[in-house]
Amino acid sequence: MSHQEIIQELRQLVRRLRWLNVLQLIPDTLIIYGILQLAFGGQIVTLFNQSFARQQAVLITVLFALIDLCVTGIRYNDRLAGKHLIGQLNGRLTTSEAELIKQFERFK
């Protein structure tokens, strides 16, 4: 890969990691919501104005956790790919390229 292709890929990764950080908030919130509803609910638990048996509500909360785990895995793989791309860079970096690398490193 050429230097410019690596920088372009890194830009796309930074953009994707930003979106994934925002996306991560959704399953995180759903897990907290599910746990709180389970903690304060009885045998019938209300999730999103729907009544569920406690066992079904637990399964739904576990599904939220699996979604969260998947998003976390995607973010992890993107960070590994970015580290690999940065490792391929050689030579002098421009100021904007160095700033791009700093932006990427903030996603750790």
PDB file of C-alpha atoms in Angstrom:
ATOM      1  CA  MET A   1       0.000   0.000   0.000  1.00  0.00           C
ATOM      2  CA  SER A   2       1.169   3.468  -0.731  1.00  0.00           C
ATOM      3  CA  HIS A   3       1.503   6.145   1.935  1.00  0.00           C
ATOM      4  CA  GLN A   4      -1.629   7.955   0.710  1.00  0.00           C
ATOM      5  CA  GLU A   5      -3.685   4.755   0.656  1.00  0.00           C
ATOM      6  CA  ILE A   6      -2.679   4.021   4.249  1.00  0.00           C
ATOM      7  CA  ILE A   7      -3.645   7.541   5.341  1.00  0.00           C
ATOM      8  CA  GLN A   8      -6.964   7.266   3.500  1.00  0.00           C
ATOM      9  CA  GLU A   9      -7.713   3.920   5.201  1.00  0.00           C
ATOM     10  CA  LEU A  10      -6.776   5.416   8.557  1.00  0.00           C
ATOM     11  CA  ARG A  11      -9.135   8.351   7.963  1.00  0.00           C
ATOM     12  CA  GLN A  12     -11.956   5.925   7.230  1.00  0.00           C
ATOM     13  CA  LEU A  13     -11.129   3.953  10.375  1.00  0.00           C
ATOM     14  CA  VAL A  14     -11.196   7.088  12.520  1.00  0.00           C
ATOM     15  CA  ARG A  15     -14.569   8.051  11.041  1.00  0.00           C
ATOM     16  CA  ARG A  16     -15.896   4.531  11.642  1.00  0.00           C
ATOM     17  CA  LEU A  17     -14.602   4.454  15.217  1.00  0.00           C
ATOM     18  CA  ARG A  18     -16.385   7.744  15.936  1.00  0.00           C
ATOM     19  CA  TRP A  19     -19.676   6.250  14.735  1.00  0.00           C
ATOM     20  CA  LEU A  20     -19.056   3.034  16.649  1.00  0.00           C
ATOM     21  CA  ASN A  21     -18.479   5.022  19.845  1.00  0.00           C
ATOM     22  CA  VAL A  22     -21.872   6.666  19.383  1.00  0.00           C
ATOM     23  CA  LEU A  23     -23.464   3.353  18.417  1.00  0.00           C
ATOM     24  CA  GLN A  24     -21.991   1.694  21.520  1.00  0.00           C
ATOM     25  CA  LEU A  25     -24.115   3.978  23.704  1.00  0.00           C
ATOM     26  CA  ILE A  26     -27.326   2.334  22.482  1.00  0.00           C
ATOM     27  CA  PRO A  27     -26.681  -1.249  23.647  1.00  0.00           C
ATOM     28  CA  ASP A  28     -25.002   0.057  26.818  1.00  0.00           C
ATOM     29  CA  THR A  29     -28.151   2.008  27.640  1.00  0.00           C
ATOM     30  CA  LEU A  30     -30.380  -0.955  26.782  1.00  0.00           C
ATOM     31  CA  ILE A  31     -28.421  -3.234  29.118  1.00  0.00           C
ATOM     32  CA  ILE A  32     -28.696  -0.768  31.994  1.00  0.00           C
ATOM     33  CA  TYR A  33     -32.406  -0.305  31.279  1.00  0.00           C
ATOM     34  CA  GLY A  34     -32.978  -4.066  31.205  1.00  0.00           C
ATOM     35  CA  ILE A  35     -31.060  -4.658  34.433  1.00  0.00           C
ATOM     36  CA  LEU A  36     -32.931  -1.874  36.228  1.00  0.00           C
ATOM     37  CA  GLN A  37     -36.296  -3.177  35.032  1.00  0.00           C
ATOM     38  CA  LEU A  38     -35.347  -6.683  36.160  1.00  0.00           C
ATOM     39  CA  ALA A  39     -34.153  -5.438  39.540  1.00  0.00           C
ATOM     40  CA  PHE A  40     -37.327  -3.513  40.287  1.00  0.00           C
ATOM     41  CA  GLY A  41     -39.809  -5.763  38.505  1.00  0.00           C
ATOM     42  CA  GLY A  42     -41.661  -8.742  39.867  1.00  0.00           C
ATOM     43  CA  GLN A  43     -42.593 -11.885  37.985  1.00  0.00           C
ATOM     44  CA  ILE A  44     -43.875  -9.697  35.172  1.00  0.00           C
ATOM     45  CA  VAL A  45     -41.303  -7.219  33.847  1.00  0.00           C
ATOM     46  CA  THR A  46     -42.187  -4.309  31.606  1.00  0.00           C
ATOM     47  CA  LEU A  47     -39.681  -3.509  28.864  1.00  0.00           C
ATOM     48  CA  PHE A  48     -40.604  -0.757  26.398  1.00  0.00           C
ATOM     49  CA  ASN A  49     -44.248  -0.831  27.521  1.00  0.00           C
ATOM     50  CA  GLN A  50     -44.475  -4.572  26.843  1.00  0.00           C
ATOM     51  CA  SER A  51     -44.975  -7.067  29.610  1.00  0.00           C
ATOM     52  CA  PHE A  52     -42.696 -10.100  29.711  1.00  0.00           C
ATOM     53  CA  ALA A  53     -42.268 -12.994  32.049  1.00  0.00           C
ATOM     54  CA  ARG A  54     -39.127 -12.541  34.143  1.00  0.00           C
ATOM     55  CA  GLN A  55     -37.307 -15.305  32.253  1.00  0.00           C
ATOM     56  CA  GLN A  56     -38.067 -13.699  28.890  1.00  0.00           C
ATOM     57  CA  ALA A  57     -36.919 -10.296  30.171  1.00  0.00           C
ATOM     58  CA  VAL A  58     -33.629 -11.863  31.271  1.00  0.00           C
ATOM     59  CA  LEU A  59     -33.180 -13.338  27.787  1.00  0.00           C
ATOM     60  CA  ILE A  60     -33.874  -9.975  26.173  1.00  0.00           C
ATOM     61  CA  THR A  61     -31.312  -8.313  28.443  1.00  0.00           C
ATOM     62  CA  VAL A  62     -28.782 -11.028  27.553  1.00  0.00           C
ATOM     63  CA  LEU A  63     -29.445 -10.306  23.869  1.00  0.00           C
ATOM     64  CA  PHE A  64     -28.721  -6.625  24.530  1.00  0.00           C
ATOM     65  CA  ALA A  65     -25.442  -7.707  26.142  1.00  0.00           C
ATOM     66  CA  LEU A  66     -24.569  -9.835  23.099  1.00  0.00           C
ATOM     67  CA  ILE A  67     -25.189  -6.894  20.792  1.00  0.00           C
ATOM     68  CA  ASP A  68     -22.942  -4.786  23.018  1.00  0.00           C
ATOM     69  CA  LEU A  69     -20.268  -7.471  22.891  1.00  0.00           C
ATOM     70  CA  CYS A  70     -20.434  -7.565  19.087  1.00  0.00           C
ATOM     71  CA  VAL A  71     -20.006  -3.797  18.790  1.00  0.00           C
ATOM     72  CA  THR A  72     -17.098  -3.989  21.240  1.00  0.00           C
ATOM     73  CA  GLY A  73     -15.501  -6.698  19.087  1.00  0.00           C
ATOM     74  CA  ILE A  74     -15.862  -4.598  15.954  1.00  0.00           C
ATOM     75  CA  ARG A  75     -14.242  -1.638  17.702  1.00  0.00           C
ATOM     76  CA  TYR A  76     -11.404  -3.852  18.922  1.00  0.00           C
ATOM     77  CA  ASN A  77     -10.754  -5.197  15.425  1.00  0.00           C
ATOM     78  CA  ASP A  78     -10.797  -1.689  13.972  1.00  0.00           C
ATOM     79  CA  ARG A  79      -8.257  -0.539  16.560  1.00  0.00           C
ATOM     80  CA  LEU A  80      -6.005  -3.479  15.680  1.00  0.00           C
ATOM     81  CA  ALA A  81      -6.315  -2.671  11.982  1.00  0.00           C
ATOM     82  CA  GLY A  82      -5.449   0.967  12.685  1.00  0.00           C
ATOM     83  CA  LYS A  83      -2.377  -0.001  14.699  1.00  0.00           C
ATOM     84  CA  HIS A  84      -1.290  -2.226  11.826  1.00  0.00           C
ATOM     85  CA  LEU A  85      -1.767   0.627   9.341  1.00  0.00           C
ATOM     86  CA  ILE A  86       0.187   3.032  11.534  1.00  0.00           C
ATOM     87  CA  GLY A  87       2.967   0.451  11.740  1.00  0.00           C
ATOM     88  CA  GLN A  88       3.181   0.450   7.939  1.00  0.00           C
ATOM     89  CA  LEU A  89       3.750   4.207   7.779  1.00  0.00           C
ATOM     90  CA  ASN A  90       7.332   5.202   7.226  1.00  0.00           C
ATOM     91  CA  GLY A  91       9.042   8.461   6.503  1.00  0.00           C
ATOM     92  CA  ARG A  92       8.067  11.909   7.629  1.00  0.00           C
ATOM     93  CA  LEU A  93       4.458  12.684   8.432  1.00  0.00           C
ATOM     94  CA  THR A  94       2.743  15.956   7.709  1.00  0.00           C
ATOM     95  CA  THR A  95       1.061  17.837  10.522  1.00  0.00           C
ATOM     96  CA  SER A  96      -2.398  16.679   9.423  1.00  0.00           C
ATOM     97  CA  GLU A  97      -1.233  13.061   9.256  1.00  0.00           C
ATOM     98  CA  ALA A  98       0.262  13.278  12.743  1.00  0.00           C
ATOM     99  CA  GLU A  99      -3.012  14.787  13.988  1.00  0.00           C
ATOM    100  CA  LEU A 100      -4.915  11.919  12.357  1.00  0.00           C
ATOM    101  CA  ILE A 101      -2.760   9.406  14.241  1.00  0.00           C
ATOM    102  CA  LYS A 102      -3.420  11.293  17.499  1.00  0.00           C
ATOM    103  CA  GLN A 103      -7.162  11.176  16.788  1.00  0.00           C
ATOM    104  CA  PHE A 104      -6.924   7.439  16.230  1.00  0.00           C
ATOM    105  CA  GLU A 105      -4.989   6.915  19.465  1.00  0.00           C
ATOM    106  CA  ARG A 106      -7.750   8.655  21.449  1.00  0.00           C
ATOM    107  CA  PHE A 107     -10.068   5.731  20.678  1.00  0.00           C
ATOM    108  CA  LYS A 108      -8.157   3.333  22.921  1.00  0.00           C
TER     109      LYS A 108
END
